[in-house]
Short mmCIF file of N, CA and C in Angstrom, two decimals:
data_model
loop_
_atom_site.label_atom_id
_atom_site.label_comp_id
_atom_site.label_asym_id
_atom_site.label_seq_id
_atom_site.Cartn_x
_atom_site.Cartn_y
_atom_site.Cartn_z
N UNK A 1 5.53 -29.45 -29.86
CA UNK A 1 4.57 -28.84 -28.96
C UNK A 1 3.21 -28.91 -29.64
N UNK A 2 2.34 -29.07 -29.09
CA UNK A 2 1.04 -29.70 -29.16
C UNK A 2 0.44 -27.89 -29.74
N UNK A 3 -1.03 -28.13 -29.83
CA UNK A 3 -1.64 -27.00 -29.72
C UNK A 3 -2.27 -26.30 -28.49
N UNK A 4 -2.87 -27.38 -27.41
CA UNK A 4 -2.98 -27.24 -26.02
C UNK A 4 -1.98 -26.87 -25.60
N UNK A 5 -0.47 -27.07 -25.83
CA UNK A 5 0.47 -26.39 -25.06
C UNK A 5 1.13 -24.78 -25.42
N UNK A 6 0.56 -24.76 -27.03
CA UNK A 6 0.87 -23.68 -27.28
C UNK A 6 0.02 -22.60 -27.06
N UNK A 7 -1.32 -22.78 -26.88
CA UNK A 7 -1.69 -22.15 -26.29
C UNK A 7 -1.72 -21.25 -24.18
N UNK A 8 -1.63 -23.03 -24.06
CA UNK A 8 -1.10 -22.37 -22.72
C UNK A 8 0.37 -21.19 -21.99
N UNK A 9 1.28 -22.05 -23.06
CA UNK A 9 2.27 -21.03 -23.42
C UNK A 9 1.86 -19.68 -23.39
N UNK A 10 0.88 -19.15 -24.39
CA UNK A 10 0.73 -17.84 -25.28
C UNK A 10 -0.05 -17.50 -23.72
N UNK A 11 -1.25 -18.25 -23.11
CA UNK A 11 -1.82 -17.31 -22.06
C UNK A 11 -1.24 -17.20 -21.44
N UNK A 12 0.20 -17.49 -20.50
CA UNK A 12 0.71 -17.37 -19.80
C UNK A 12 1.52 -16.21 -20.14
N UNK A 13 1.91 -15.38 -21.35
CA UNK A 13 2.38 -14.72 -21.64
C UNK A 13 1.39 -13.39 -21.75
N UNK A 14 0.73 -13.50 -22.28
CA UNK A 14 -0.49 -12.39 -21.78
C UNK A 14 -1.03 -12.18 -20.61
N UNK A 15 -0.81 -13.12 -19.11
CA UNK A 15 -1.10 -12.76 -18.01
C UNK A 15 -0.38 -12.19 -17.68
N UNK A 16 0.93 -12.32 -18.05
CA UNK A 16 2.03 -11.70 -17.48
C UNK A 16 2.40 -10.24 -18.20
N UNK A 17 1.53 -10.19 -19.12
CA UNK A 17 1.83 -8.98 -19.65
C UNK A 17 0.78 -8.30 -19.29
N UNK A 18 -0.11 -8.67 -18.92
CA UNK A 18 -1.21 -7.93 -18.76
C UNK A 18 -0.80 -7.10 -16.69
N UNK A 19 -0.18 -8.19 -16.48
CA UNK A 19 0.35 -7.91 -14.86
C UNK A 19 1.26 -6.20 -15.35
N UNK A 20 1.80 -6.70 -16.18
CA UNK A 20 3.52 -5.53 -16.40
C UNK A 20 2.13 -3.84 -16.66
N UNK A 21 0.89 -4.11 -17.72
CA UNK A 21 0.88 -3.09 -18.04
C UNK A 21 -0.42 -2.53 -16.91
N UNK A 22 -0.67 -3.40 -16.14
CA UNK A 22 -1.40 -2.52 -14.51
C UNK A 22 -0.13 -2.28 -13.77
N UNK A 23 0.92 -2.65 -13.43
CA UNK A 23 2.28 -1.27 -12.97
C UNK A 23 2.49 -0.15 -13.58
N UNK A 24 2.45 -0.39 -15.05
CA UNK A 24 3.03 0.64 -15.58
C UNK A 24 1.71 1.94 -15.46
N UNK A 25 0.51 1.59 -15.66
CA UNK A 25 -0.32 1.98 -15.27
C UNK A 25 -0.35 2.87 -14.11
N UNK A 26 0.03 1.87 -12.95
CA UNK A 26 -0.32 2.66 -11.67
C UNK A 26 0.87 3.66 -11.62
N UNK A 27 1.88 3.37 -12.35
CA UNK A 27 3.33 4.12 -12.47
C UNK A 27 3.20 5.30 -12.95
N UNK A 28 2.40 5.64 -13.87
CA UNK A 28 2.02 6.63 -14.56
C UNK A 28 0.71 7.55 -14.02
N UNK A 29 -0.27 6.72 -13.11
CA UNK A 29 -1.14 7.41 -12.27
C UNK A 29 0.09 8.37 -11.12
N UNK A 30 0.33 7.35 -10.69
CA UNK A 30 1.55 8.65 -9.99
C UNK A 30 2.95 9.29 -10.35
N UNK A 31 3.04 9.66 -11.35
CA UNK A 31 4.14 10.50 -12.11
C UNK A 31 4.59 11.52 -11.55
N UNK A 32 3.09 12.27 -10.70
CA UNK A 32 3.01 13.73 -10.77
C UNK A 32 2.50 13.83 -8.67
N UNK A 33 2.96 13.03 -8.26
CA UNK A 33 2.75 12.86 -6.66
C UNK A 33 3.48 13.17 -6.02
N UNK A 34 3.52 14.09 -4.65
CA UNK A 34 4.77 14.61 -3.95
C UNK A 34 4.40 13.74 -2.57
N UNK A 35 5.57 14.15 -1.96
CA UNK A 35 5.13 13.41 -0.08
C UNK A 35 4.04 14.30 0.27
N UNK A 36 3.30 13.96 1.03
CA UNK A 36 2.44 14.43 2.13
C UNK A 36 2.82 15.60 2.46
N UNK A 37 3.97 15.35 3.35
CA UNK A 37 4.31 16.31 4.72
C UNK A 37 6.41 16.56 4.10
N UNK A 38 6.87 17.26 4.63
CA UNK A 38 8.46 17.31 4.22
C UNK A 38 8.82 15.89 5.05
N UNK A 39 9.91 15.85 4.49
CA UNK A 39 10.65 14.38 5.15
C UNK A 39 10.32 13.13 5.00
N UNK A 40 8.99 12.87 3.95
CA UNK A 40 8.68 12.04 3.55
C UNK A 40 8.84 11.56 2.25
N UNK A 41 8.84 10.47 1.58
CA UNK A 41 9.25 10.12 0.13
C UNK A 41 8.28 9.82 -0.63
N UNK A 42 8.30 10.12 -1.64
CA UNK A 42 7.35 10.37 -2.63
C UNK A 42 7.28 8.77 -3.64
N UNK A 43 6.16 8.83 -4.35
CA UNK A 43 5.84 7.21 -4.82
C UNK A 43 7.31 6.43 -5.49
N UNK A 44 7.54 5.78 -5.33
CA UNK A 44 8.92 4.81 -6.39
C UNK A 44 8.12 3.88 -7.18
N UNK A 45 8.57 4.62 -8.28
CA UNK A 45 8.49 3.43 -9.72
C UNK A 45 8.76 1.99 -9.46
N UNK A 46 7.37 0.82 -9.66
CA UNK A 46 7.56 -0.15 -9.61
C UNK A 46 7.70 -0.85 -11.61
N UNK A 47 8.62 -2.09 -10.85
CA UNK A 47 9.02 -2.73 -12.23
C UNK A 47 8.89 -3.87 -11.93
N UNK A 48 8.16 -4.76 -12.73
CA UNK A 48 8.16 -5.87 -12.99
C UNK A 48 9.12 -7.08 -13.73
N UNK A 49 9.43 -7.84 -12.88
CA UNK A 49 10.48 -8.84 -13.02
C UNK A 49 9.76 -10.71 -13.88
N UNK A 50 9.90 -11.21 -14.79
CA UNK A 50 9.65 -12.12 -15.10
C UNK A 50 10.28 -13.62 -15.07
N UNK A 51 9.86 -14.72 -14.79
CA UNK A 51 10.44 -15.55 -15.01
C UNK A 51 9.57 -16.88 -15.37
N UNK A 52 11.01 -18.08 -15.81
CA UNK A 52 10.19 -19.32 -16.57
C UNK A 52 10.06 -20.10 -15.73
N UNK A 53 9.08 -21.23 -16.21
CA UNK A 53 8.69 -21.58 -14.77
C UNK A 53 8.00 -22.89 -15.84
N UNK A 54 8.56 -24.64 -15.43
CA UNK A 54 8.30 -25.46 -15.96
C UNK A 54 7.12 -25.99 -15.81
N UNK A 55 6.13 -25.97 -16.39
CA UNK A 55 4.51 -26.99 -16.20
C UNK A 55 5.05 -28.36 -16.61
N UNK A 56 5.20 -29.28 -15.09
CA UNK A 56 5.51 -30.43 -15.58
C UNK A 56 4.04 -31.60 -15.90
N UNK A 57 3.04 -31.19 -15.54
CA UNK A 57 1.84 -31.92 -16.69
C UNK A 57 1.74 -31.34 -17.63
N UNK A 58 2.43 -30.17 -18.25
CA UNK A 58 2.13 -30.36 -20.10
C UNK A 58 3.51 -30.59 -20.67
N UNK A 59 4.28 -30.53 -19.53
CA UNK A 59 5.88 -30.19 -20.04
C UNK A 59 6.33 -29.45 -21.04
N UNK A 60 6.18 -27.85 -20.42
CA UNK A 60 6.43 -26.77 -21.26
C UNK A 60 7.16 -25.89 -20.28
N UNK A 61 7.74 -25.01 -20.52
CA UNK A 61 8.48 -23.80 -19.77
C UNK A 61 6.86 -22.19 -20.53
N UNK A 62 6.39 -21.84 -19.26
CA UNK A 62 5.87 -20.92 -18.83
C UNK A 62 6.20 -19.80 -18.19
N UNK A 63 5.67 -18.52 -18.63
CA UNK A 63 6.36 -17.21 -18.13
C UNK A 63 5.23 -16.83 -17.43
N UNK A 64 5.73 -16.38 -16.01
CA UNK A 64 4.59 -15.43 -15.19
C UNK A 64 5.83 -14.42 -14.37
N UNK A 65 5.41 -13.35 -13.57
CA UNK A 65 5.61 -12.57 -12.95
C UNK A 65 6.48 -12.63 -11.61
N UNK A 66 7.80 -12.86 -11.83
CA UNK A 66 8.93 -13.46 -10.81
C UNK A 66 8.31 -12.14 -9.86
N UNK A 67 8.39 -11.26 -9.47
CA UNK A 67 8.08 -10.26 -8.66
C UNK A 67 7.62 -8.98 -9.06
N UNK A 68 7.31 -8.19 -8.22
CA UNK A 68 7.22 -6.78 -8.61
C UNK A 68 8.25 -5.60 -7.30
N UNK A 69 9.09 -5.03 -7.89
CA UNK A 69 9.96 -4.45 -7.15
C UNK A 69 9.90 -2.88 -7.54
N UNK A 70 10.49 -2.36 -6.62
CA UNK A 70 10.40 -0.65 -6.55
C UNK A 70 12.15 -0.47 -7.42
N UNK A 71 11.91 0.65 -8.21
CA UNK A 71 13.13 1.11 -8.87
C UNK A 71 13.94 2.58 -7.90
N UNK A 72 15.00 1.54 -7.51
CA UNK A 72 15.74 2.14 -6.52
C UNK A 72 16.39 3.65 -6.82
N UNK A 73 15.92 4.16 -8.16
CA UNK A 73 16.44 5.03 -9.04
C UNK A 73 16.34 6.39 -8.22
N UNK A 74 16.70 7.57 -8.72
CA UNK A 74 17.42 8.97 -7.71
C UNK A 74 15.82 9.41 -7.88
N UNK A 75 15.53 10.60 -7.05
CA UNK A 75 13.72 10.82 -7.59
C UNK A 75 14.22 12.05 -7.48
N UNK A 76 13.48 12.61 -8.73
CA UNK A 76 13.69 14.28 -9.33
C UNK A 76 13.15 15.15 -7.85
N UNK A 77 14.02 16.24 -8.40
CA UNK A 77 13.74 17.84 -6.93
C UNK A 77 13.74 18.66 -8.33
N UNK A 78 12.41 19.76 -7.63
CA UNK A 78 11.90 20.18 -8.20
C UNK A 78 12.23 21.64 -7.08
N UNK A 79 12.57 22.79 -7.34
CA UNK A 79 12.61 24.05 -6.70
C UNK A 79 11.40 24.18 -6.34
N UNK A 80 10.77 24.48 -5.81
CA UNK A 80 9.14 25.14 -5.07
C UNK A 80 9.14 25.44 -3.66
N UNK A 81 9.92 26.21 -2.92
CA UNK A 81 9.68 26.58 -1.49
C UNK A 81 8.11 26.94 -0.97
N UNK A 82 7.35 26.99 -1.78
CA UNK A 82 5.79 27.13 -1.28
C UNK A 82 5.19 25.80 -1.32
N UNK A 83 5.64 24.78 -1.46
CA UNK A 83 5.16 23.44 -1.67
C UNK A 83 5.13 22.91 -0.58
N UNK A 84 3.95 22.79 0.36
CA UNK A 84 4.22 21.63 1.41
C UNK A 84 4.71 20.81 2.09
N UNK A 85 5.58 20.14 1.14
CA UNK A 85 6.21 18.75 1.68
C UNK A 85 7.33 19.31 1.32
N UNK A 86 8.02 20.44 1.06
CA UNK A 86 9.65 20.94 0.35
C UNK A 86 10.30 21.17 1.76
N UNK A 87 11.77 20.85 1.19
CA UNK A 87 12.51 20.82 2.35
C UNK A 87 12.53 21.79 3.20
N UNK A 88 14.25 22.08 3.61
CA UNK A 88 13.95 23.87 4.26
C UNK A 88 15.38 24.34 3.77
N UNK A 89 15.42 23.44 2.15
CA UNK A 89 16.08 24.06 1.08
C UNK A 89 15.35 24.58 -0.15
N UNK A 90 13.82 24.06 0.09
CA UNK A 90 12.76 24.71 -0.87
C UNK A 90 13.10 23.78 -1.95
N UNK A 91 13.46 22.32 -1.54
CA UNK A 91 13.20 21.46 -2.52
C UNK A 91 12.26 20.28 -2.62
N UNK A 92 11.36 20.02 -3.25
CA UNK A 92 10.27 18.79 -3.28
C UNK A 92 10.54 17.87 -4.06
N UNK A 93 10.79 16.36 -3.51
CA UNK A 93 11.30 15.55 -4.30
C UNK A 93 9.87 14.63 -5.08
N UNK A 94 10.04 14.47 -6.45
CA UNK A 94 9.19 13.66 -7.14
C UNK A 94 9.20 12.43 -7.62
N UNK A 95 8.80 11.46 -7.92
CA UNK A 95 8.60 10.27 -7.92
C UNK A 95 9.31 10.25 -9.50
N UNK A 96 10.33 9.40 -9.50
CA UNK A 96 10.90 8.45 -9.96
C UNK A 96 10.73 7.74 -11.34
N UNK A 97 9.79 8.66 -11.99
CA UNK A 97 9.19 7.96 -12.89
C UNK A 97 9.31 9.06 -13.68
N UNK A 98 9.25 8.30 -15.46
CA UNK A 98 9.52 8.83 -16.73
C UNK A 98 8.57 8.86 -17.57
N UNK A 99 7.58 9.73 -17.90
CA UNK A 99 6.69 9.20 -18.96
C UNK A 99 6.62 8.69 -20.03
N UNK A 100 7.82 8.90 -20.43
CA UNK A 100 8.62 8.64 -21.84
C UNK A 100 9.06 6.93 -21.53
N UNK A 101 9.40 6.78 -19.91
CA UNK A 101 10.15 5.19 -20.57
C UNK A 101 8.77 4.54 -19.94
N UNK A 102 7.36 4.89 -19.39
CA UNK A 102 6.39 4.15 -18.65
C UNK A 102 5.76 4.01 -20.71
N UNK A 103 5.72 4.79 -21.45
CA UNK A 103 5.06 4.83 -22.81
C UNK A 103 5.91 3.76 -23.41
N UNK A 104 7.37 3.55 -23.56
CA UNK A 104 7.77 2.62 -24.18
C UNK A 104 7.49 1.29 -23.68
N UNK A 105 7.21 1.37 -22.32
CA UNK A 105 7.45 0.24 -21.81
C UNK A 105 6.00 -0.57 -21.95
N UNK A 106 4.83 0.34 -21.87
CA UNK A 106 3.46 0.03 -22.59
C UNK A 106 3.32 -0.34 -23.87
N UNK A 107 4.19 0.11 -24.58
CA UNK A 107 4.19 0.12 -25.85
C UNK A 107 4.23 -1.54 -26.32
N UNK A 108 6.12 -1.44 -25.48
CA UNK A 108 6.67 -2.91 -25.19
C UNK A 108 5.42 -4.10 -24.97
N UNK A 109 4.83 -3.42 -23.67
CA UNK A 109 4.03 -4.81 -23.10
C UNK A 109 3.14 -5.40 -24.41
N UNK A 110 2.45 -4.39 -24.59
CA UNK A 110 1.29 -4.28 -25.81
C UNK A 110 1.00 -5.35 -26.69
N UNK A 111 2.52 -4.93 -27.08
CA UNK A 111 2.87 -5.31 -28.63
C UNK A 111 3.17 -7.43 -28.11
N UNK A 112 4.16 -7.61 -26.86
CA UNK A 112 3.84 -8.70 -26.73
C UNK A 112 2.87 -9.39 -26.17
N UNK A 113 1.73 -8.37 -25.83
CA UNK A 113 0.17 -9.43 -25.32
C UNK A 113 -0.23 -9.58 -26.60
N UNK A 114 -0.40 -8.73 -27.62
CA UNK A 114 -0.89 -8.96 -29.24
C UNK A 114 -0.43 -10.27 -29.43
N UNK A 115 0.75 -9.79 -29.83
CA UNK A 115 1.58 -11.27 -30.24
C UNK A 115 1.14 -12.61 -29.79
N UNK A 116 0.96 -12.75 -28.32
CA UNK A 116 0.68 -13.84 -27.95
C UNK A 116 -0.95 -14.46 -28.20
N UNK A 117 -2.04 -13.48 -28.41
CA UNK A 117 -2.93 -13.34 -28.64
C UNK A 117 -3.29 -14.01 -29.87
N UNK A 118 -2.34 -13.27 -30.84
CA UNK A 118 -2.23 -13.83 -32.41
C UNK A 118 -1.95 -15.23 -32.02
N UNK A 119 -0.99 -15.90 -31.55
CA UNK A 119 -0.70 -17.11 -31.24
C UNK A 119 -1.51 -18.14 -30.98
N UNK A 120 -2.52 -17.51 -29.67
CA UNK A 120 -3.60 -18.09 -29.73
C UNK A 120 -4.50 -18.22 -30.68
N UNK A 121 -4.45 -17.19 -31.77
CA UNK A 121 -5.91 -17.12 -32.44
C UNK A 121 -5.58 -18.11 -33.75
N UNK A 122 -4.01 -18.53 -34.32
CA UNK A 122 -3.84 -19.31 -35.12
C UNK A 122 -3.73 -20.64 -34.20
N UNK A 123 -3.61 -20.80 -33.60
CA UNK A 123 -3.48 -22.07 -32.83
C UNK A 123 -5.37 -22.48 -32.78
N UNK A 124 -6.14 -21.83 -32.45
CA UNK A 124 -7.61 -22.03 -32.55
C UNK A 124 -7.95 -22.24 -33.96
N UNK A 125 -7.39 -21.38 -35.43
CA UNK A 125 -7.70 -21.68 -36.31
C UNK A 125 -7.34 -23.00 -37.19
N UNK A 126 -6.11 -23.22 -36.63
CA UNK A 126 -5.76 -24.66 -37.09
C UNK A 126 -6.32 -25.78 -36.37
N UNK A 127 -6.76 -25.30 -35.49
CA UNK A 127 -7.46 -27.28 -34.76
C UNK A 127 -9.06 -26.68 -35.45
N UNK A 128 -9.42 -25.76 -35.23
CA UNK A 128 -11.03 -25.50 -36.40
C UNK A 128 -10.64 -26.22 -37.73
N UNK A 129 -9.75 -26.14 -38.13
CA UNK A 129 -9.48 -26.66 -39.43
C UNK A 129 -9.37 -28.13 -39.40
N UNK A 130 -8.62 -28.85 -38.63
CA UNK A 130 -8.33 -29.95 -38.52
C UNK A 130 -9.92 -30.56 -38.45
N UNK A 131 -10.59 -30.10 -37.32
CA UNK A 131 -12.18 -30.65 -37.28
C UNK A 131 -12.82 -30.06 -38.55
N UNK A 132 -12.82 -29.40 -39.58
CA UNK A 132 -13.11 -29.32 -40.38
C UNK A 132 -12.75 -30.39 -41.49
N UNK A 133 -11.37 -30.88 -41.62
CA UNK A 133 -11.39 -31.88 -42.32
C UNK A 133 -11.62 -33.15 -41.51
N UNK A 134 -11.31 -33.54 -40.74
CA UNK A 134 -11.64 -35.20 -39.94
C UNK A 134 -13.16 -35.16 -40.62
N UNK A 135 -13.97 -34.45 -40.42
CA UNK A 135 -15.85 -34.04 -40.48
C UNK A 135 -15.68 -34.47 -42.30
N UNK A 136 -14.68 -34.39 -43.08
CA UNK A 136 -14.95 -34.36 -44.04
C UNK A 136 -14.49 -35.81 -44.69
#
């Protein structure tokens, strides 16, 4: 693999990570959101799905963002009969989401946009180098 391809590689991996950590984002803007009105459902945790995907003019396998899907998961009830949108069991259901696994999962993304970043930044330092010696 070339250096043009390894780089393209690495951005394709930081777009896609950069996609994962605006969900997790908006996932975490609504943590704390109830329905409107009773009988309505409250935000569902979206998750991002990835997949490879062949660039046949550089001929490399590339990762971007197979979809973005809602996590079909149970959504917390919370007791509050003075709550608006609560049943007419005085229960309000909450969105679906964990702060604890939206933090790991940022954590997660993070650490592989760095990574790929680094990738890029030695991949730039070795062709600087290379034109540094050809020049010489």
């Amino acid at each position: 693999m070339d250096l043009y391809q390894s780089m393209a590689v690495s951005a394709s991996g930081m777009k896609a990570q950069g996609t994962r950590l605006k969900v997790i984002s908006e996932n975490l803007a609504n943590a704390n959101t109830t329905a409107e009105t009773p009988g309505d459902l409250p935000y569902r945790r979206k998750v991002v799905t990835f997949q490879n995907v062949l660039d046949r003019t550089m001929d490399v396998e590339k990762v971007r963002v197979g979809k973005i899907d809602v996590d079909k998961g149970d959504f917390q009830r919370r007791y509050d009969p003075s709550h608006p949108s609560a049943d007419a069991d005085g229960y309000v259901l909450l969105p679906n989401v964990s702060s604890v696994i939206e933090a790991m999962d940022m954590r997660e993304a993070q650490r592989s946009y760095e990574a790929n970043l680094s990738a890029i930044d030695t991949a730039r330092q070795m062709l600087m180098r290379t034109i540094e010696i050809l020049r010489t």
